[in-house]
Amino acid sequence: MNLHRFRVFTCVAKHRSVSKASRELHLSQSALSQHLKVLQEQFGNLFKRNGRGLELTSRGEALYHEVRPILTQFDAVESKYSIATHAEKSKPVRVGASHGPGTLALPSLISSYMRLHPSVEIDLKVRNSSDMQDCVINGELDLAVITNPAPTASLEMEPFKTFRLCLFVSAHHPLARARHVSAEVLAKYPLVSGREQRVRSRTDELLGSMRTRGINLKVLMRCEWPDAVKAVVREGEAVGILYRDLIEQGVKAGRLRIINVAGVNLSIISYIVYSAEKPLSQNAKEFLDFVRAARRENSLDKTQLRGGVLSFGGQV
């Protein structure tokens, strides 16, 4: 028997839920279930199911009351004497983000976190979603917020925030005053978009979806930086596509106009991804909890969440 399995047991007992314990312990549900299986083989039947989730058996209840003070005492001794514990608290948090979340959400979030935790160092890296996911898998990053996660059993994924792309034109464009634009009319104008190398972006998905409907948008240019997209749109008759937050200032100033195209879905959900196999440092756990709290406060459509933590290795 080891202390880690005691912690798993008490956490499941506290929440009466494998999924909630999984989130608190930062373990995949499959790994947590395996620990419970070993526990039951050693100690007998500890849980039973009821209509609301899990419930302790009388044997489980007795073990729970025996184990809790042991863990409390151990944590107190470790906190007081362990050199490793103090070193753990000094570890920087290595955070990654794809371009949308890395530009629109994480900088202000990190600033707020550091005001509360001034001694914690945050290292933010912004690249495309594919690179950031690879960095989490190989241990270069603790966690990342990305928009195009690819299925892999080694990662946990939690929905974070819905971002909105939008189609826009210059204030003097022929479509600037149209209340609604059909996809067929939109196809008459060249499109300018941002670019993420080595990854299929939401813009690419949009273009592919429209091609299946027989509507072929002409991509004039893909620009590395949003300011370049806006500059091209302001100076000609191209239609731009960027995150709405990035053009809000130009719209308020009257230089740009958002156009609405019927039947085109421009929302994109970002996800927090972290390892399902490697435990997070204490600082990384606290930062993840801070990000989760921010997620609860934003306007992410709960009908799009499809549950809580999603494990690529199990059912979605």
PDB file of N, CA and C in Angstrom, residues 84-173:
ATOM      1  N   ALA A  84      12.535  19.132  -0.942  1.00  0.00           N
ATOM      2  CA  ALA A  84      11.888  19.017  -2.255  1.00  0.00           C
ATOM      3  C   ALA A  84      10.606  19.828  -2.317  1.00  0.00           C
ATOM      4  N   THR A  85       9.871  19.894  -1.188  1.00  0.00           N
ATOM      5  CA  THR A  85       8.627  20.653  -1.170  1.00  0.00           C
ATOM      6  C   THR A  85       8.886  22.123  -1.432  1.00  0.00           C
ATOM      7  N   HIS A  86       9.934  22.659  -0.815  1.00  0.00           N
ATOM      8  CA  HIS A  86      10.254  24.075  -1.024  1.00  0.00           C
ATOM      9  C   HIS A  86      10.769  24.316  -2.446  1.00  0.00           C
ATOM     10  N   ALA A  87      11.531  23.351  -2.972  1.00  0.00           N
ATOM     11  CA  ALA A  87      12.006  23.477  -4.351  1.00  0.00           C
ATOM     12  C   ALA A  87      10.837  23.439  -5.327  1.00  0.00           C
ATOM     13  N   GLU A  88       9.839  22.605  -5.016  1.00  0.00           N
ATOM     14  CA  GLU A  88       8.650  22.493  -5.861  1.00  0.00           C
ATOM     15  C   GLU A  88       7.929  23.826  -5.970  1.00  0.00           C
ATOM     16  N   LYS A  89       7.867  24.548  -4.854  1.00  0.00           N
ATOM     17  CA  LYS A  89       7.151  25.823  -4.846  1.00  0.00           C
ATOM     18  C   LYS A  89       7.877  26.911  -5.632  1.00  0.00           C
ATOM     19  N   SER A  90       9.152  26.697  -5.929  1.00  0.00           N
ATOM     20  CA  SER A  90       9.912  27.704  -6.671  1.00  0.00           C
ATOM     21  C   SER A  90       9.948  27.412  -8.173  1.00  0.00           C
ATOM     22  N   LYS A  91       9.333  26.321  -8.601  1.00  0.00           N
ATOM     23  CA  LYS A  91       9.362  25.958 -10.023  1.00  0.00           C
ATOM     24  C   LYS A  91       8.551  26.947 -10.851  1.00  0.00           C
ATOM     25  N   PRO A  92       9.086  27.380 -12.008  1.00  0.00           N
ATOM     26  CA  PRO A  92       8.290  28.227 -12.901  1.00  0.00           C
ATOM     27  C   PRO A  92       7.167  27.412 -13.542  1.00  0.00           C
ATOM     28  N   VAL A  93       6.102  28.078 -13.946  1.00  0.00           N
ATOM     29  CA  VAL A  93       5.000  27.423 -14.646  1.00  0.00           C
ATOM     30  C   VAL A  93       5.199  27.666 -16.136  1.00  0.00           C
ATOM     31  N   ARG A  94       5.326  26.595 -16.894  1.00  0.00           N
ATOM     32  CA  ARG A  94       5.594  26.698 -18.328  1.00  0.00           C
ATOM     33  C   ARG A  94       4.270  26.544 -19.077  1.00  0.00           C
ATOM     34  N   VAL A  95       3.825  27.639 -19.661  1.00  0.00           N
ATOM     35  CA  VAL A  95       2.503  27.694 -20.290  1.00  0.00           C
ATOM     36  C   VAL A  95       2.654  27.925 -21.789  1.00  0.00           C
ATOM     37  N   GLY A  96       1.868  27.219 -22.578  1.00  0.00           N
ATOM     38  CA  GLY A  96       1.850  27.425 -24.019  1.00  0.00           C
ATOM     39  C   GLY A  96       0.478  27.879 -24.478  1.00  0.00           C
ATOM     40  N   ALA A  97       0.425  28.458 -25.667  1.00  0.00           N
ATOM     41  CA  ALA A  97      -0.854  28.882 -26.226  1.00  0.00           C
ATOM     42  C   ALA A  97      -0.750  28.965 -27.740  1.00  0.00           C
ATOM     43  N   SER A  98      -1.845  28.660 -28.419  1.00  0.00           N
ATOM     44  CA  SER A  98      -1.909  28.950 -29.843  1.00  0.00           C
ATOM     45  C   SER A  98      -2.190  30.442 -29.988  1.00  0.00           C
ATOM     46  N   HIS A  99      -2.174  30.929 -31.232  1.00  0.00           N
ATOM     47  CA  HIS A  99      -2.142  32.377 -31.440  1.00  0.00           C
ATOM     48  C   HIS A  99      -3.370  33.117 -30.897  1.00  0.00           C
ATOM     49  N   GLY A 100      -4.559  32.547 -31.065  1.00  0.00           N
ATOM     50  CA  GLY A 100      -5.759  33.226 -30.570  1.00  0.00           C
ATOM     51  C   GLY A 100      -5.761  33.399 -29.063  1.00  0.00           C
ATOM     52  N   PRO A 101      -5.752  32.294 -28.290  1.00  0.00           N
ATOM     53  CA  PRO A 101      -5.712  32.416 -26.828  1.00  0.00           C
ATOM     54  C   PRO A 101      -4.470  33.154 -26.334  1.00  0.00           C
ATOM     55  N   GLY A 102      -3.325  32.942 -27.014  1.00  0.00           N
ATOM     56  CA  GLY A 102      -2.080  33.583 -26.581  1.00  0.00           C
ATOM     57  C   GLY A 102      -2.088  35.082 -26.771  1.00  0.00           C
ATOM     58  N   THR A 103      -2.936  35.574 -27.662  1.00  0.00           N
ATOM     59  CA  THR A 103      -3.048  37.015 -27.899  1.00  0.00           C
ATOM     60  C   THR A 103      -4.203  37.627 -27.136  1.00  0.00           C
ATOM     61  N   LEU A 104      -5.323  36.900 -27.071  1.00  0.00           N
ATOM     62  CA  LEU A 104      -6.570  37.495 -26.596  1.00  0.00           C
ATOM     63  C   LEU A 104      -6.922  37.192 -25.146  1.00  0.00           C
ATOM     64  N   ALA A 105      -6.402  36.108 -24.585  1.00  0.00           N
ATOM     65  CA  ALA A 105      -6.861  35.711 -23.252  1.00  0.00           C
ATOM     66  C   ALA A 105      -5.744  35.570 -22.226  1.00  0.00           C
ATOM     67  N   LEU A 106      -4.685  34.859 -22.570  1.00  0.00           N
ATOM     68  CA  LEU A 106      -3.692  34.499 -21.555  1.00  0.00           C
ATOM     69  C   LEU A 106      -2.866  35.662 -21.008  1.00  0.00           C
ATOM     70  N   PRO A 107      -2.466  36.663 -21.803  1.00  0.00           N
ATOM     71  CA  PRO A 107      -1.656  37.740 -21.208  1.00  0.00           C
ATOM     72  C   PRO A 107      -2.326  38.420 -20.014  1.00  0.00           C
ATOM     73  N   SER A 108      -3.604  38.774 -20.152  1.00  0.00           N
ATOM     74  CA  SER A 108      -4.293  39.431 -19.027  1.00  0.00           C
ATOM     75  C   SER A 108      -4.526  38.450 -17.881  1.00  0.00           C
ATOM     76  N   LEU A 109      -4.776  37.187 -18.223  1.00  0.00           N
ATOM     77  CA  LEU A 109      -4.987  36.164 -17.199  1.00  0.00           C
ATOM     78  C   LEU A 109      -3.716  35.951 -16.388  1.00  0.00           C
ATOM     79  N   ILE A 110      -2.582  35.871 -17.077  1.00  0.00           N
ATOM     80  CA  ILE A 110      -1.299  35.693 -16.397  1.00  0.00           C
ATOM     81  C   ILE A 110      -0.973  36.903 -15.527  1.00  0.00           C
ATOM     82  N   SER A 111      -1.268  38.100 -16.028  1.00  0.00           N
ATOM     83  CA  SER A 111      -1.033  39.315 -15.233  1.00  0.00           C
ATOM     84  C   SER A 111      -1.827  39.286 -13.939  1.00  0.00           C
ATOM     85  N   SER A 112      -3.091  38.871 -14.027  1.00  0.00           N
ATOM     86  CA  SER A 112      -3.940  38.785 -12.832  1.00  0.00           C
ATOM     87  C   SER A 112      -3.406  37.751 -11.854  1.00  0.00           C
ATOM     88  N   TYR A 113      -2.947  36.616 -12.388  1.00  0.00           N
ATOM     89  CA  TYR A 113      -2.408  35.560 -11.530  1.00  0.00           C
ATOM     90  C   TYR A 113      -1.150  36.031 -10.807  1.00  0.00           C
ATOM     91  N   MET A 114      -0.274  36.729 -11.531  1.00  0.00           N
ATOM     92  CA  MET A 114       1.000  37.154 -10.938  1.00  0.00           C
ATOM     93  C   MET A 114       0.814  38.260  -9.901  1.00  0.00           C
ATOM     94  N   ARG A 115      -0.270  39.011 -10.006  1.00  0.00           N
ATOM     95  CA  ARG A 115      -0.555  39.997  -8.952  1.00  0.00           C
ATOM     96  C   ARG A 115      -0.889  39.283  -7.642  1.00  0.00           C
ATOM     97  N   LEU A 116      -1.529  38.108  -7.757  1.00  0.00           N
ATOM     98  CA  LEU A 116      -1.876  37.329  -6.566  1.00  0.00           C
ATOM     99  C   LEU A 116      -0.720  36.455  -6.090  1.00  0.00           C
ATOM    100  N   HIS A 117       0.167  36.076  -7.036  1.00  0.00           N
ATOM    101  CA  HIS A 117       1.279  35.183  -6.717  1.00  0.00           C
ATOM    102  C   HIS A 117       2.570  35.781  -7.280  1.00  0.00           C
ATOM    103  N   PRO A 118       3.043  36.872  -6.718  1.00  0.00           N
ATOM    104  CA  PRO A 118       4.199  37.576  -7.289  1.00  0.00           C
ATOM    105  C   PRO A 118       5.496  36.781  -7.277  1.00  0.00           C
ATOM    106  N   SER A 119       5.580  35.749  -6.463  1.00  0.00           N
ATOM    107  CA  SER A 119       6.831  34.975  -6.390  1.00  0.00           C
ATOM    108  C   SER A 119       6.886  33.850  -7.425  1.00  0.00           C
ATOM    109  N   VAL A 120       5.784  33.594  -8.118  1.00  0.00           N
ATOM    110  CA  VAL A 120       5.734  32.505  -9.100  1.00  0.00           C
ATOM    111  C   VAL A 120       6.101  33.046 -10.487  1.00  0.00           C
ATOM    112  N   GLU A 121       7.052  32.388 -11.124  1.00  0.00           N
ATOM    113  CA  GLU A 121       7.476  32.785 -12.468  1.00  0.00           C
ATOM    114  C   GLU A 121       6.630  32.052 -13.515  1.00  0.00           C
ATOM    115  N   ILE A 122       6.092  32.792 -14.479  1.00  0.00           N
ATOM    116  CA  ILE A 122       5.316  32.211 -15.572  1.00  0.00           C
ATOM    117  C   ILE A 122       6.094  32.382 -16.869  1.00  0.00           C
ATOM    118  N   ASP A 123       6.291  31.290 -17.579  1.00  0.00           N
ATOM    119  CA  ASP A 123       6.975  31.320 -18.869  1.00  0.00           C
ATOM    120  C   ASP A 123       5.952  31.001 -19.950  1.00  0.00           C
ATOM    121  N   LEU A 124       5.587  31.994 -20.769  1.00  0.00           N
ATOM    122  CA  LEU A 124       4.563  31.825 -21.807  1.00  0.00           C
ATOM    123  C   LEU A 124       5.208  31.697 -23.175  1.00  0.00           C
ATOM    124  N   LYS A 125       4.793  30.663 -23.900  1.00  0.00           N
ATOM    125  CA  LYS A 125       5.283  30.442 -25.263  1.00  0.00           C
ATOM    126  C   LYS A 125       4.064  30.399 -26.192  1.00  0.00           C
ATOM    127  N   VAL A 126       4.090  31.161 -27.293  1.00  0.00           N
ATOM    128  CA  VAL A 126       2.971  31.210 -28.235  1.00  0.00           C
ATOM    129  C   VAL A 126       3.436  30.713 -29.601  1.00  0.00           C
ATOM    130  N   ARG A 127       2.820  29.633 -30.046  1.00  0.00           N
ATOM    131  CA  ARG A 127       3.070  29.081 -31.380  1.00  0.00           C
ATOM    132  C   ARG A 127       1.773  28.454 -31.875  1.00  0.00           C
ATOM    133  N   ASN A 128       1.855  27.672 -32.944  1.00  0.00           N
ATOM    134  CA  ASN A 128       0.623  27.048 -33.429  1.00  0.00           C
ATOM    135  C   ASN A 128       0.195  25.904 -32.512  1.00  0.00           C
ATOM    136  N   SER A 129      -1.052  25.500 -32.652  1.00  0.00           N
ATOM    137  CA  SER A 129      -1.638  24.497 -31.754  1.00  0.00           C
ATOM    138  C   SER A 129      -0.866  23.189 -31.766  1.00  0.00           C
ATOM    139  N   SER A 130      -0.456  22.753 -32.953  1.00  0.00           N
ATOM    140  CA  SER A 130       0.248  21.482 -33.080  1.00  0.00           C
ATOM    141  C   SER A 130       1.558  21.493 -32.294  1.00  0.00           C
ATOM    142  N   ASP A 131       2.341  22.558 -32.426  1.00  0.00           N
ATOM    143  CA  ASP A 131       3.612  22.662 -31.698  1.00  0.00           C
ATOM    144  C   ASP A 131       3.387  22.683 -30.190  1.00  0.00           C
ATOM    145  N   MET A 132       2.369  23.432 -29.758  1.00  0.00           N
ATOM    146  CA  MET A 132       2.106  23.540 -28.321  1.00  0.00           C
ATOM    147  C   MET A 132       1.658  22.203 -27.735  1.00  0.00           C
ATOM    148  N   GLN A 133       0.844  21.467 -28.490  1.00  0.00           N
ATOM    149  CA  GLN A 133       0.421  20.151 -28.013  1.00  0.00           C
ATOM    150  C   GLN A 133       1.620  19.212 -27.886  1.00  0.00           C
ATOM    151  N   ASP A 134       2.497  19.234 -28.877  1.00  0.00           N
ATOM    152  CA  ASP A 134       3.700  18.395 -28.820  1.00  0.00           C
ATOM    153  C   ASP A 134       4.565  18.741 -27.604  1.00  0.00           C
ATOM    154  N   CYS A 135       4.662  20.037 -27.297  1.00  0.00           N
ATOM    155  CA  CYS A 135       5.476  20.477 -26.153  1.00  0.00           C
ATOM    156  C   CYS A 135       4.909  19.981 -24.825  1.00  0.00           C
ATOM    157  N   VAL A 136       3.577  19.911 -24.720  1.00  0.00           N
ATOM    158  CA  VAL A 136       2.967  19.377 -23.499  1.00  0.00           C
ATOM    159  C   VAL A 136       3.242  17.874 -23.402  1.00  0.00           C
ATOM    160  N   ILE A 137       3.110  17.176 -24.511  1.00  0.00           N
ATOM    161  CA  ILE A 137       3.314  15.727 -24.514  1.00  0.00           C
ATOM    162  C   ILE A 137       4.747  15.360 -24.127  1.00  0.00           C
ATOM    163  N   ASN A 138       5.727  16.111 -24.674  1.00  0.00           N
ATOM    164  CA  ASN A 138       7.117  15.746 -24.389  1.00  0.00           C
ATOM    165  C   ASN A 138       7.676  16.401 -23.117  1.00  0.00           C
ATOM    166  N   GLY A 139       6.832  17.122 -22.383  1.00  0.00           N
ATOM    167  CA  GLY A 139       7.241  17.652 -21.084  1.00  0.00           C
ATOM    168  C   GLY A 139       7.895  19.015 -21.115  1.00  0.00           C
ATOM    169  N   GLU A 140       7.941  19.668 -22.272  1.00  0.00           N
ATOM    170  CA  GLU A 140       8.523  21.005 -22.337  1.00  0.00           C
ATOM    171  C   GLU A 140       7.594  22.061 -21.745  1.00  0.00           C
ATOM    172  N   LEU A 141       6.299  21.781 -21.721  1.00  0.00           N
ATOM    173  CA  LEU A 141       5.309  22.685 -21.140  1.00  0.00           C
ATOM    174  C   LEU A 141       4.486  21.934 -20.103  1.00  0.00           C
ATOM    175  N   ASP A 142       4.025  22.659 -19.082  1.00  0.00           N
ATOM    176  CA  ASP A 142       3.133  22.065 -18.085  1.00  0.00           C
ATOM    177  C   ASP A 142       1.718  21.946 -18.635  1.00  0.00           C
ATOM    178  N   LEU A 143       1.266  22.986 -19.304  1.00  0.00           N
ATOM    179  CA  LEU A 143      -0.077  22.991 -19.870  1.00  0.00           C
ATOM    180  C   LEU A 143      -0.124  24.005 -21.009  1.00  0.00           C
ATOM    181  N   ALA A 144      -1.168  23.918 -21.815  1.00  0.00           N
ATOM    182  CA  ALA A 144      -1.326  24.858 -22.916  1.00  0.00           C
ATOM    183  C   ALA A 144      -2.801  25.122 -23.150  1.00  0.00           C
ATOM    184  N   VAL A 145      -3.098  26.277 -23.735  1.00  0.00           N
ATOM    185  CA  VAL A 145      -4.458  26.611 -24.158  1.00  0.00           C
ATOM    186  C   VAL A 145      -4.420  26.739 -25.672  1.00  0.00           C
ATOM    187  N   ILE A 146      -5.080  25.809 -26.362  1.00  0.00           N
ATOM    188  CA  ILE A 146      -5.001  25.747 -27.818  1.00  0.00           C
ATOM    189  C   ILE A 146      -6.384  25.566 -28.428  1.00  0.00           C
ATOM    190  N   THR A 147      -6.487  25.797 -29.734  1.00  0.00           N
ATOM    191  CA  THR A 147      -7.786  25.743 -30.403  1.00  0.00           C
ATOM    192  C   THR A 147      -7.961  24.533 -31.301  1.00  0.00           C
ATOM    193  N   ASN A 148      -6.905  23.796 -31.564  1.00  0.00           N
ATOM    194  CA  ASN A 148      -7.033  22.646 -32.460  1.00  0.00           C
ATOM    195  C   ASN A 148      -6.364  21.400 -31.890  1.00  0.00           C
ATOM    196  N   PRO A 149      -6.796  20.916 -30.719  1.00  0.00           N
ATOM    197  CA  PRO A 149      -6.140  19.732 -30.158  1.00  0.00           C
ATOM    198  C   PRO A 149      -6.409  18.490 -30.999  1.00  0.00           C
ATOM    199  N   ALA A 150      -5.384  17.680 -31.177  1.00  0.00           N
ATOM    200  CA  ALA A 150      -5.527  16.416 -31.898  1.00  0.00           C
ATOM    201  C   ALA A 150      -5.672  15.280 -30.895  1.00  0.00           C
ATOM    202  N   PRO A 151      -6.555  14.319 -31.134  1.00  0.00           N
ATOM    203  CA  PRO A 151      -6.785  13.232 -30.174  1.00  0.00           C
ATOM    204  C   PRO A 151      -5.518  12.453 -29.841  1.00  0.00           C
ATOM    205  N   THR A 152      -5.259  12.279 -28.556  1.00  0.00           N
ATOM    206  CA  THR A 152      -4.156  11.444 -28.079  1.00  0.00           C
ATOM    207  C   THR A 152      -4.458  11.027 -26.648  1.00  0.00           C
ATOM    208  N   ALA A 153      -4.184   9.773 -26.336  1.00  0.00           N
ATOM    209  CA  ALA A 153      -4.507   9.248 -25.005  1.00  0.00           C
ATOM    210  C   ALA A 153      -3.631   9.824 -23.912  1.00  0.00           C
ATOM    211  N   SER A 154      -2.541  10.486 -24.284  1.00  0.00           N
ATOM    212  CA  SER A 154      -1.605  10.988 -23.274  1.00  0.00           C
ATOM    213  C   SER A 154      -1.987  12.361 -22.737  1.00  0.00           C
ATOM    214  N   LEU A 155      -3.076  12.952 -23.245  1.00  0.00           N
ATOM    215  CA  LEU A 155      -3.486  14.287 -22.804  1.00  0.00           C
ATOM    216  C   LEU A 155      -4.891  14.298 -22.238  1.00  0.00           C
ATOM    217  N   GLU A 156      -5.093  15.165 -21.261  1.00  0.00           N
ATOM    218  CA  GLU A 156      -6.427  15.534 -20.805  1.00  0.00           C
ATOM    219  C   GLU A 156      -6.786  16.867 -21.464  1.00  0.00           C
ATOM    220  N   MET A 157      -8.064  17.076 -21.714  1.00  0.00           N
ATOM    221  CA  MET A 157      -8.509  18.291 -22.376  1.00  0.00           C
ATOM    222  C   MET A 157      -9.750  18.831 -21.685  1.00  0.00           C
ATOM    223  N   GLU A 158      -9.736  20.129 -21.363  1.00  0.00           N
ATOM    224  CA  GLU A 158     -10.899  20.785 -20.777  1.00  0.00           C
ATOM    225  C   GLU A 158     -11.256  22.002 -21.615  1.00  0.00           C
ATOM    226  N   PRO A 159     -12.515  22.181 -21.990  1.00  0.00           N
ATOM    227  CA  PRO A 159     -12.904  23.387 -22.725  1.00  0.00           C
ATOM    228  C   PRO A 159     -12.599  24.633 -21.895  1.00  0.00           C
ATOM    229  N   PHE A 160     -12.108  25.671 -22.553  1.00  0.00           N
ATOM    230  CA  PHE A 160     -11.765  26.909 -21.849  1.00  0.00           C
ATOM    231  C   PHE A 160     -12.684  28.060 -22.249  1.00  0.00           C
ATOM    232  N   LYS A 161     -12.600  28.518 -23.476  1.00  0.00           N
ATOM    233  CA  LYS A 161     -13.352  29.696 -23.882  1.00  0.00           C
ATOM    234  C   LYS A 161     -13.684  29.629 -25.364  1.00  0.00           C
ATOM    235  N   THR A 162     -14.861  30.136 -25.708  1.00  0.00           N
ATOM    236  CA  THR A 162     -15.243  30.248 -27.114  1.00  0.00           C
ATOM    237  C   THR A 162     -14.776  31.590 -27.673  1.00  0.00           C
ATOM    238  N   PHE A 163     -14.013  31.529 -28.749  1.00  0.00           N
ATOM    239  CA  PHE A 163     -13.611  32.737 -29.464  1.00  0.00           C
ATOM    240  C   PHE A 163     -14.449  32.846 -30.733  1.00  0.00           C
ATOM    241  N   ARG A 164     -14.631  34.078 -31.211  1.00  0.00           N
ATOM    242  CA  ARG A 164     -15.420  34.299 -32.420  1.00  0.00           C
ATOM    243  C   ARG A 164     -14.545  34.867 -33.519  1.00  0.00           C
ATOM    244  N   LEU A 165     -14.487  34.143 -34.627  1.00  0.00           N
ATOM    245  CA  LEU A 165     -13.913  34.723 -35.829  1.00  0.00           C
ATOM    246  C   LEU A 165     -14.961  35.606 -36.471  1.00  0.00           C
ATOM    247  N   CYS A 166     -14.557  36.544 -37.284  1.00  0.00           N
ATOM    248  CA  CYS A 166     -15.541  37.336 -38.014  1.00  0.00           C
ATOM    249  C   CYS A 166     -14.987  37.717 -39.382  1.00  0.00           C
ATOM    250  N   LEU A 167     -15.892  37.894 -40.322  1.00  0.00           N
ATOM    251  CA  LEU A 167     -15.562  38.392 -41.656  1.00  0.00           C
ATOM    252  C   LEU A 167     -15.741  39.896 -41.637  1.00  0.00           C
ATOM    253  N   PHE A 168     -14.800  40.633 -42.201  1.00  0.00           N
ATOM    254  CA  PHE A 168     -14.889  42.091 -42.149  1.00  0.00           C
ATOM    255  C   PHE A 168     -14.331  42.710 -43.427  1.00  0.00           C
ATOM    256  N   VAL A 169     -14.754  43.943 -43.657  1.00  0.00           N
ATOM    257  CA  VAL A 169     -14.330  44.685 -44.843  1.00  0.00           C
ATOM    258  C   VAL A 169     -14.004  46.116 -44.428  1.00  0.00           C
ATOM    259  N   SER A 170     -13.423  46.866 -45.353  1.00  0.00           N
ATOM    260  CA  SER A 170     -13.168  48.281 -45.074  1.00  0.00           C
ATOM    261  C   SER A 170     -14.486  49.057 -45.089  1.00  0.00           C
ATOM    262  N   ALA A 171     -14.477  50.236 -44.507  1.00  0.00           N
ATOM    263  CA  ALA A 171     -15.692  51.051 -44.415  1.00  0.00           C
ATOM    264  C   ALA A 171     -16.193  51.484 -45.790  1.00  0.00           C
ATOM    265  N   HIS A 172     -15.316  51.515 -46.814  1.00  0.00           N
ATOM    266  CA  HIS A 172     -15.734  51.939 -48.158  1.00  0.00           C
ATOM    267  C   HIS A 172     -15.964  50.759 -49.102  1.00  0.00           C
ATOM    268  N   HIS A 173     -15.981  49.541 -48.570  1.00  0.00           N
ATOM    269  CA  HIS A 173     -16.194  48.337 -49.383  1.00  0.00           C
ATOM    270  C   HIS A 173     -17.653  48.265 -49.853  1.00  0.00           C
TER     271      HIS A 173
END
